[in-house]
mmCIF file of C-alpha atoms (C1' of nucleotides) in Angstrom:
data_model
loop_
_atom_site.group_PDB
_atom_site.id
_atom_site.type_symbol
_atom_site.label_atom_id
_atom_site.label_comp_id
_atom_site.label_asym_id
_atom_site.label_seq_id
_atom_site.Cartn_x
_atom_site.Cartn_y
_atom_site.Cartn_z
ATOM 1 C CA MET A 38 0.000 0.000 0.000
ATOM 2 C CA PRO A 39 2.104 2.834 1.159
ATOM 3 C CA GLU A 40 4.741 4.452 -0.979
ATOM 4 C CA LEU A 41 7.164 7.188 0.028
ATOM 5 C CA PRO A 42 4.554 9.942 0.691
ATOM 6 C CA GLU A 43 2.358 7.642 2.780
ATOM 7 C CA VAL A 44 5.278 6.320 4.840
ATOM 8 C CA GLU A 45 6.592 9.865 5.306
ATOM 9 C CA THR A 46 3.140 10.993 6.467
ATOM 10 C CA VAL A 47 3.074 8.188 9.031
ATOM 11 C CA ARG A 48 6.588 9.155 10.134
ATOM 12 C CA ILE A 49 5.642 12.809 10.637
ATOM 13 C CA GLY A 50 2.608 11.757 12.672
ATOM 14 C CA LEU A 51 4.490 9.301 14.856
ATOM 15 C CA GLU A 52 7.329 11.760 15.398
ATOM 16 C CA SER A 53 4.818 14.165 16.926
ATOM 17 C CA LEU A 54 3.129 11.477 19.030
ATOM 18 C CA ILE A 55 5.463 8.842 20.458
ATOM 19 C CA PRO A 56 8.957 10.161 21.299
ATOM 20 C CA LYS A 57 9.690 9.910 25.052
ATOM 21 C CA LYS A 58 6.907 7.373 25.536
ATOM 22 C CA LYS A 59 7.901 4.303 27.520
ATOM 23 C CA ILE A 60 6.910 0.833 26.349
ATOM 24 C CA LYS A 61 5.065 -1.224 28.930
ATOM 25 C CA ASP A 62 3.965 -4.306 27.010
ATOM 26 C CA VAL A 63 4.191 -5.881 23.535
ATOM 27 C CA THR A 64 1.876 -8.553 22.136
ATOM 28 C CA TYR A 65 1.684 -10.128 18.684
ATOM 29 C CA ASP A 66 -0.283 -12.862 16.971
ATOM 30 C CA TRP A 67 1.673 -13.779 13.832
ATOM 31 C CA ASP A 68 5.373 -14.673 13.902
ATOM 32 C CA LYS A 69 6.074 -13.546 10.367
ATOM 33 C CA SER A 70 4.826 -10.054 11.243
ATOM 34 C CA PHE A 71 7.272 -9.806 14.141
ATOM 35 C CA PRO A 72 9.919 -12.563 14.171
ATOM 36 C CA ASN A 73 11.840 -11.484 17.284
ATOM 37 C CA SER A 74 12.016 -13.790 20.304
ATOM 38 C CA LYS A 75 10.209 -13.018 23.541
ATOM 39 C CA ASN A 76 13.621 -12.625 25.129
ATOM 40 C CA ASP A 77 14.602 -9.892 22.622
ATOM 41 C CA VAL A 78 11.360 -8.086 23.313
ATOM 42 C CA ASP A 79 11.659 -8.349 27.093
ATOM 43 C CA THR A 80 15.284 -7.246 27.093
ATOM 44 C CA PHE A 81 15.330 -4.444 24.524
ATOM 45 C CA MET A 82 11.753 -3.227 24.116
ATOM 46 C CA VAL A 83 9.879 -3.505 27.377
ATOM 47 C CA ASN A 84 10.746 -0.470 29.553
ATOM 48 C CA ALA A 85 12.533 1.183 26.611
ATOM 49 C CA SER A 86 11.575 4.709 25.563
ATOM 50 C CA VAL A 87 11.094 5.961 22.005
ATOM 51 C CA GLN A 88 13.713 8.478 20.925
ATOM 52 C CA ARG A 89 12.755 9.405 17.357
ATOM 53 C CA VAL A 90 11.113 8.094 14.193
ATOM 54 C CA ARG A 91 13.082 8.046 10.940
ATOM 55 C CA ARG A 92 12.347 6.889 7.394
ATOM 56 C CA ARG A 93 14.513 5.387 4.642
ATOM 57 C CA ALA A 94 12.755 4.462 1.380
ATOM 58 C CA LYS A 95 9.440 2.850 2.436
ATOM 59 C CA VAL A 96 10.886 1.655 5.758
ATOM 60 C CA LEU A 97 10.137 3.299 9.115
ATOM 61 C CA LEU A 98 12.824 3.271 11.805
ATOM 62 C CA ILE A 99 11.699 3.767 15.388
ATOM 63 C CA ASP A 100 14.777 4.333 17.554
ATOM 64 C CA LEU A 101 14.646 3.221 21.186
ATOM 65 C CA ASP A 102 16.925 4.269 24.042
ATOM 66 C CA THR A 103 18.297 0.709 24.282
ATOM 67 C CA SER A 104 20.439 1.277 21.165
ATOM 68 C CA CYS A 105 17.868 -0.792 19.306
ATOM 69 C CA THR A 106 15.599 0.157 16.441
ATOM 70 C CA LEU A 107 12.215 -1.116 15.429
ATOM 71 C CA MET A 108 12.303 -1.463 11.647
ATOM 72 C CA VAL A 109 8.840 -1.463 10.021
ATOM 73 C CA HIS A 110 7.740 -2.185 6.457
ATOM 74 C CA LEU A 111 4.022 -1.720 5.785
ATOM 75 C CA LYS A 112 4.114 -3.430 2.353
ATOM 76 C CA MET A 113 0.621 -3.431 0.791
ATOM 77 C CA THR A 114 -1.867 -3.134 3.645
ATOM 78 C CA GLY A 115 0.113 -2.307 6.784
ATOM 79 C CA GLN A 116 -0.921 0.468 9.152
ATOM 80 C CA LEU A 117 0.756 1.965 12.207
ATOM 81 C CA VAL A 118 -1.964 3.627 14.220
ATOM 82 C CA PHE A 119 -1.519 5.444 17.512
ATOM 83 C CA VAL A 120 -4.394 5.599 19.979
ATOM 84 C CA GLY A 121 -4.104 8.056 22.858
ATOM 85 C CA GLU A 122 -4.964 7.295 26.447
ATOM 86 C CA GLN A 123 -8.394 8.836 25.924
ATOM 87 C CA ARG A 124 -10.646 7.051 23.453
ATOM 88 C CA PHE A 125 -13.650 8.531 21.690
ATOM 89 C CA GLY A 126 -16.803 6.541 21.053
ATOM 90 C CA ALA A 127 -18.630 6.077 17.755
ATOM 91 C CA GLY A 128 -20.193 9.320 16.557
ATOM 92 C CA HIS A 129 -17.758 11.573 18.409
ATOM 93 C CA PRO A 130 -16.078 14.144 16.111
ATOM 94 C CA ASN A 131 -12.699 12.598 16.887
ATOM 95 C CA ASP A 132 -13.935 9.072 16.319
ATOM 96 C CA SER A 133 -12.320 7.126 13.488
ATOM 97 C CA LEU A 134 -10.830 3.743 12.845
ATOM 98 C CA VAL A 135 -9.090 4.044 16.183
ATOM 99 C CA SER A 136 -12.201 3.451 18.277
ATOM 100 C CA SER A 137 -12.430 -0.130 17.009
ATOM 101 C CA LEU A 138 -8.806 -1.165 17.573
ATOM 102 C CA PRO A 139 -7.527 -3.735 18.058
ATOM 103 C CA ASP A 140 -9.348 -5.663 15.327
ATOM 104 C CA LYS A 141 -8.700 -8.874 13.407
ATOM 105 C CA SER A 142 -5.989 -7.250 11.267
ATOM 106 C CA THR A 143 -3.991 -6.226 14.351
ATOM 107 C CA ARG A 144 -0.673 -8.086 14.305
ATOM 108 C CA VAL A 145 1.332 -6.266 16.971
ATOM 109 C CA THR A 146 0.178 -4.154 19.910
ATOM 110 C CA ILE A 147 2.660 -1.877 21.681
ATOM 111 C CA ALA A 148 1.280 -0.501 24.929
ATOM 112 C CA PHE A 149 2.905 2.568 26.526
ATOM 113 C CA ASP A 150 2.970 3.173 30.258
ATOM 114 C CA ASP A 151 0.729 6.271 29.997
ATOM 115 C CA GLY A 152 -2.182 4.195 28.661
ATOM 116 C CA SER A 153 -1.678 5.031 24.974
ATOM 117 C CA THR A 154 -1.110 2.320 22.364
ATOM 118 C CA LEU A 155 0.534 1.833 18.975
ATOM 119 C CA TYR A 156 -1.111 -0.795 16.762
ATOM 120 C CA PHE A 157 0.521 -2.486 13.779
ATOM 121 C CA ASN A 158 -2.345 -3.684 11.603
ATOM 122 C CA ASP A 159 -1.878 -5.646 8.398
ATOM 123 C CA GLN A 160 -4.702 -7.382 6.609
ATOM 124 C CA ARG A 161 -2.572 -9.248 4.074
ATOM 125 C CA LYS A 162 0.320 -10.089 6.419
ATOM 126 C CA PHE A 163 2.993 -9.036 3.900
ATOM 127 C CA GLY A 164 4.303 -6.321 6.191
ATOM 128 C CA TRP A 165 6.676 -6.863 9.093
ATOM 129 C CA MET A 166 8.439 -5.184 11.943
ATOM 130 C CA LYS A 167 11.626 -6.317 13.583
ATOM 131 C CA LEU A 168 13.827 -5.223 16.402
ATOM 132 C CA LEU A 169 17.563 -4.989 15.845
ATOM 133 C CA PRO A 170 20.579 -3.052 17.109
ATOM 134 C CA THR A 171 20.472 0.468 15.648
ATOM 135 C CA GLN A 172 23.935 0.112 14.157
ATOM 136 C CA ALA A 173 22.872 -3.105 12.388
ATOM 137 C CA VAL A 174 20.125 -1.390 10.379
ATOM 138 C CA ALA A 175 22.613 -0.296 7.729
ATOM 139 C CA ASP A 176 23.717 -3.923 7.262
ATOM 140 C CA GLU A 177 20.239 -5.160 6.383
ATOM 141 C CA PRO A 178 20.272 -6.436 2.773
ATOM 142 C CA PHE A 179 17.520 -4.060 1.655
ATOM 143 C CA MET A 180 19.180 -1.018 3.262
ATOM 144 C CA LYS A 181 22.477 -1.833 1.578
ATOM 145 C CA LYS A 182 21.035 -2.030 -1.932
ATOM 146 C CA VAL A 183 18.270 0.608 -1.893
ATOM 147 C CA GLY A 184 18.837 3.651 -4.114
ATOM 148 C CA PRO A 185 18.894 7.371 -3.245
ATOM 149 C CA GLU A 186 16.035 9.346 -1.691
ATOM 150 C CA PRO A 187 14.283 11.285 -4.469
ATOM 151 C CA LEU A 188 13.509 14.247 -2.198
ATOM 152 C CA ASP A 189 17.123 14.787 -1.113
ATOM 153 C CA ASN A 190 18.762 17.876 -2.577
ATOM 154 C CA ALA A 191 21.512 15.645 -3.930
ATOM 155 C CA PHE A 192 19.007 13.846 -6.172
ATOM 156 C CA SER A 193 19.799 15.853 -9.294
ATOM 157 C CA VAL A 194 18.694 15.233 -12.874
ATOM 158 C CA ALA A 195 22.171 13.864 -13.534
ATOM 159 C CA VAL A 196 21.927 11.353 -10.688
ATOM 160 C CA PHE A 197 18.431 10.287 -11.747
ATOM 161 C CA THR A 198 19.360 9.901 -15.410
ATOM 162 C CA ASP A 199 22.515 7.967 -14.611
ATOM 163 C CA ARG A 200 20.715 5.521 -12.338
ATOM 164 C CA ILE A 201 17.662 5.032 -14.564
ATOM 165 C CA ARG A 202 19.896 4.220 -17.521
ATOM 166 C CA ARG A 203 21.303 1.249 -15.598
ATOM 167 C CA ARG A 204 18.021 -0.419 -16.569
ATOM 168 C CA ASN A 205 18.373 0.388 -20.252
ATOM 169 C CA GLY A 206 16.589 -2.680 -21.605
ATOM 170 C CA THR A 207 13.482 -2.578 -19.461
ATOM 171 C CA SER A 208 10.344 -0.432 -19.390
ATOM 172 C CA ILE A 209 10.571 2.962 -17.714
ATOM 173 C CA LYS A 210 7.840 1.881 -15.300
ATOM 174 C CA ALA A 211 9.808 -1.187 -14.169
ATOM 175 C CA ALA A 212 12.878 1.039 -13.727
ATOM 176 C CA LEU A 213 10.956 3.530 -11.551
ATOM 177 C CA LEU A 214 9.574 0.716 -9.398
ATOM 178 C CA ASP A 215 13.042 -0.794 -8.903
ATOM 179 C CA GLN A 216 14.029 0.232 -5.368
ATOM 180 C CA THR A 217 17.732 -0.190 -6.160
ATOM 181 C CA VAL A 218 17.474 2.538 -8.824
ATOM 182 C CA LEU A 219 15.786 5.051 -6.527
ATOM 183 C CA ALA A 220 13.908 4.735 -3.245
ATOM 184 C CA GLY A 221 10.242 5.058 -2.485
ATOM 185 C CA VAL A 222 8.365 5.041 -5.794
ATOM 186 C CA GLY A 223 5.492 2.584 -6.151
ATOM 187 C CA ASN A 224 2.618 2.060 -8.538
ATOM 188 C CA ILE A 225 0.696 5.278 -7.879
ATOM 189 C CA TYR A 226 3.554 7.750 -8.257
ATOM 190 C CA ALA A 227 5.091 5.860 -11.180
ATOM 191 C CA ASP A 228 1.836 6.311 -13.139
ATOM 192 C CA GLU A 229 1.322 9.881 -11.952
ATOM 193 C CA SER A 230 4.828 11.075 -12.823
ATOM 194 C CA LEU A 231 4.846 9.338 -16.219
ATOM 195 C CA TRP A 232 1.566 11.027 -17.136
ATOM 196 C CA GLY A 233 3.047 14.370 -16.037
ATOM 197 C CA ALA A 234 6.079 13.835 -18.271
ATOM 198 C CA LYS A 235 3.910 12.515 -21.168
ATOM 199 C CA ILE A 236 5.849 9.240 -21.303
ATOM 200 C CA HIS A 237 4.189 5.870 -21.894
ATOM 201 C CA PRO A 238 5.064 3.467 -19.019
ATOM 202 C CA ALA A 239 6.016 0.677 -21.451
ATOM 203 C CA ARG A 240 8.638 2.785 -23.265
ATOM 204 C CA ILE A 241 12.038 1.100 -23.074
ATOM 205 C CA VAL A 242 14.508 3.181 -21.083
ATOM 206 C CA GLY A 243 17.065 3.113 -23.904
ATOM 207 C CA THR A 244 14.617 4.925 -26.240
ATOM 208 C CA LEU A 245 14.059 7.863 -23.873
ATOM 209 C CA THR A 246 15.812 11.176 -24.501
ATOM 210 C CA ASN A 247 17.620 13.089 -21.771
ATOM 211 C CA LYS A 248 14.966 15.774 -22.130
ATOM 212 C CA GLU A 249 12.220 13.222 -21.395
ATOM 213 C CA LEU A 250 14.095 11.908 -18.351
ATOM 214 C CA SER A 251 14.638 15.465 -17.154
ATOM 215 C CA GLU A 252 10.866 16.084 -17.356
ATOM 216 C CA LEU A 253 10.227 12.829 -15.504
ATOM 217 C CA HIS A 254 12.653 13.805 -12.751
ATOM 218 C CA ARG A 255 10.797 17.096 -12.266
ATOM 219 C CA GLU A 256 7.351 15.442 -12.293
ATOM 220 C CA LEU A 257 8.406 12.737 -9.878
ATOM 221 C CA ILE A 258 9.586 15.243 -7.278
ATOM 222 C CA TYR A 259 6.461 17.316 -7.874
ATOM 223 C CA VAL A 260 3.989 14.458 -7.270
ATOM 224 C CA LEU A 261 5.864 13.104 -4.239
ATOM 225 C CA LYS A 262 5.951 16.538 -2.574
ATOM 226 C CA LEU A 263 2.325 17.271 -3.447
ATOM 227 C CA SER A 264 1.235 13.946 -2.007
ATOM 228 C CA ILE A 265 3.066 14.534 1.277
ATOM 229 C CA GLU A 266 1.238 17.896 1.480
ATOM 230 C CA LYS A 267 -2.064 16.079 0.972
ATOM 231 C CA GLY A 268 -1.274 13.428 3.563
ATOM 232 C CA GLY A 269 -0.669 10.633 1.020
ATOM 233 C CA SER A 270 -3.106 8.560 -1.045
ATOM 234 C CA THR A 271 -5.827 6.365 0.347
ATOM 235 C CA ASP A 272 -6.880 4.013 -2.404
ATOM 236 C CA ARG A 273 -7.982 1.228 -0.080
ATOM 237 C CA ASN A 274 -6.399 0.651 3.301
ATOM 238 C CA TYR A 275 -3.889 3.392 3.927
ATOM 239 C CA VAL A 276 -4.307 5.570 7.022
ATOM 240 C CA ASN A 277 -1.864 7.835 8.846
ATOM 241 C CA ALA A 278 -0.631 7.509 12.422
ATOM 242 C CA GLU A 279 -3.931 8.864 13.738
ATOM 243 C CA GLY A 280 -6.080 6.523 11.648
ATOM 244 C CA LYS A 281 -7.032 9.212 9.110
ATOM 245 C CA LYS A 282 -7.070 8.864 5.316
ATOM 246 C CA GLY A 283 -4.928 10.871 2.884
ATOM 247 C CA SER A 284 -6.393 13.018 0.107
ATOM 248 C CA TYR A 285 -3.864 12.857 -2.752
ATOM 249 C CA ILE A 286 -6.140 10.472 -4.650
ATOM 250 C CA ASP A 287 -8.531 13.434 -5.171
ATOM 251 C CA PHE A 288 -5.706 15.222 -6.985
ATOM 252 C CA ALA A 289 -4.491 12.208 -8.994
ATOM 253 C CA ARG A 290 -4.348 12.826 -12.734
ATOM 254 C CA VAL A 291 -4.410 9.235 -14.060
ATOM 255 C CA PHE A 292 -4.205 6.761 -11.214
ATOM 256 C CA ARG A 293 -7.560 4.973 -10.818
ATOM 257 C CA ARG A 294 -9.124 7.331 -13.376
ATOM 258 C CA GLU A 295 -9.711 4.726 -16.112
ATOM 259 C CA GLY A 296 -12.802 5.629 -18.159
ATOM 260 C CA LEU A 297 -12.584 9.296 -17.138
ATOM 261 C CA HIS A 298 -11.303 12.127 -19.320
ATOM 262 C CA CYS A 299 -7.651 13.170 -19.400
ATOM 263 C CA LEU A 300 -7.335 16.493 -17.568
ATOM 264 C CA ARG A 301 -4.929 17.729 -20.241
ATOM 265 C CA CYS A 302 -6.454 16.655 -23.564
ATOM 266 C CA GLY A 303 -9.860 15.095 -22.838
ATOM 267 C CA ALA A 304 -9.091 11.615 -24.203
ATOM 268 C CA VAL A 305 -10.398 8.677 -22.153
ATOM 269 C CA ILE A 306 -7.898 7.268 -19.636
ATOM 270 C CA GLU A 307 -7.072 3.598 -20.187
ATOM 271 C CA LYS A 308 -5.987 0.831 -17.848
ATOM 272 C CA SER A 309 -3.547 -1.891 -18.898
ATOM 273 C CA LYS A 310 -0.766 -3.986 -17.413
ATOM 274 C CA VAL A 311 2.884 -2.911 -17.534
ATOM 275 C CA ALA A 312 5.706 -4.456 -15.506
ATOM 276 C CA GLY A 313 3.079 -6.810 -14.046
ATOM 277 C CA ARG A 314 1.161 -3.938 -12.441
ATOM 278 C CA GLY A 315 -2.136 -2.206 -13.171
ATOM 279 C CA THR A 316 -1.159 0.855 -15.216
ATOM 280 C CA HIS A 317 -3.096 4.003 -16.095
ATOM 281 C CA THR A 318 -2.351 6.099 -19.171
ATOM 282 C CA CYS A 319 -3.759 8.726 -21.496
ATOM 283 C CA PRO A 320 -3.683 7.189 -24.994
ATOM 284 C CA ALA A 321 -3.255 10.614 -26.599
ATOM 285 C CA CYS A 322 -0.663 12.229 -24.312
ATOM 286 C CA GLN A 323 1.440 9.096 -23.716
ATOM 287 C CA LYS A 324 2.286 7.393 -26.992
ATOM 288 C CA PRO A 325 3.838 3.884 -26.819
ATOM 289 C "C1'" DC B 1269 23.836 -11.087 -16.139
ATOM 290 C "C1'" DA B 1270 19.328 -8.681 -17.137
ATOM 291 C "C1'" DC B 1271 14.838 -9.132 -16.924
ATOM 292 C "C1'" DT B 1272 10.224 -11.337 -15.914
ATOM 293 C "C1'" DT B 1273 7.121 -14.139 -13.285
ATOM 294 C "C1'" DG B 1274 5.256 -16.343 -9.215
ATOM 295 C "C1'" DA B 1275 4.738 -16.486 -4.265
ATOM 296 C "C1'" DC B 1276 3.595 -14.506 0.004
ATOM 297 C "C1'" DC B 1277 -1.824 -13.411 2.351
ATOM 298 C "C1'" DT B 1278 -6.662 -11.698 2.949
ATOM 299 C "C1'" DG B 1279 -10.563 -9.264 1.317
ATOM 300 C "C1'" DT B 1280 -13.470 -7.338 -2.168
ATOM 301 C "C1'" DC B 1281 -15.585 -6.897 -6.420
ATOM 302 C "C1'" DC B 1282 -17.371 -8.558 -10.833
ATOM 303 C "C1'" DG B 1283 -19.480 -11.813 -13.990
ATOM 304 C "C1'" DC B 1284 -22.052 -16.038 -14.515
ATOM 305 C "C1'" DT C 287 -27.368 -15.276 -3.263
ATOM 306 C "C1'" DG C 288 -23.542 -18.301 -4.314
ATOM 307 C "C1'" DC C 289 -19.217 -19.248 -6.352
ATOM 308 C "C1'" DG C 290 -14.929 -18.805 -9.054
ATOM 309 C "C1'" DG C 291 -11.539 -15.820 -10.640
ATOM 310 C "C1'" DA C 292 -9.137 -11.532 -11.001
ATOM 311 C "C1'" DC C 293 -7.226 -7.969 -8.625
ATOM 312 C "C1'" DA C 294 -5.087 -4.863 -4.804
ATOM 313 C "C1'" DG C 295 -0.433 0.548 -3.301
ATOM 314 C "C1'" DG C 296 5.611 -4.273 -2.294
ATOM 315 C "C1'" DT C 297 9.495 -7.162 -2.409
ATOM 316 C "C1'" DC C 298 12.058 -11.400 -2.935
ATOM 317 C "C1'" DA C 299 13.165 -15.982 -4.881
ATOM 318 C "C1'" DA C 300 13.121 -18.634 -8.703
ATOM 319 C "C1'" DG C 301 12.699 -19.001 -13.541
ATOM 320 C "C1'" DT C 302 13.970 -17.918 -18.618
#
DNA sequence: CACTTGACCTGTCCGC
DNA sequence: TGCGGACAGGTCAAGT
């Protein structure tokens, strides 16, 4: 589910909610969602306090004061939802998903000593969290191979072009989705940025001009920043750290707009499959 | 090696 | 309604 803007939105929310909170108790129902031993949890999590919440690519990093970090990947349907010590009932203005937690998608429950709780929910069980020494995070296989952050100042057109061209024989969409090329792009923002740059997702990287890649670089940064401003995209399951949906989907130009008119030229948006993923394009603006 | 496909899971939606 | 199949925002292992 969540791509860079959604994970960043969760990070911003958690960073304002959980630092300094002390963990009282941890429970979980599915080993693959949280593979650490009870001994790890008792030794390094229980009685530990949260220091800060970081993000790298689509991974959240919750640093504890035991020199350990909770590494979290939400994959397709994961949620990290914080519920304060005071709960609101159904119908209350502040009521939301949170009033019904935990529910059957709750995989891990982290209770803090002030009565508040952080829930890790994941319907499809693809997501995971794991506890490891903070200095070991960089040695994780994914962290070693993942590409640069697209919203860093250092992510220039030259860097983008150079890295994309490493996948010269594949489609531009597959290259954008490849986390070793650059970090954080998933299906929504691949389609959105390609529409913005008027490039068909199935175009082979080797056929793209530097001018086209320069446009794509600009569009990619634009849609990622816009989405963070809008609190991410809620297509199905995504919610932020307070259980609220994001609104980027209301601003989307092609994603999930099949059958509707292109906002630029009026042609009817089509849906197809590229790089094994549902793909949305304008047949007039984005020529194969 | 470069690239593509299937597997991991559950839930929902669509057509018969 | 009921049922089968396709599909869903990610990543990795196995296949060509």
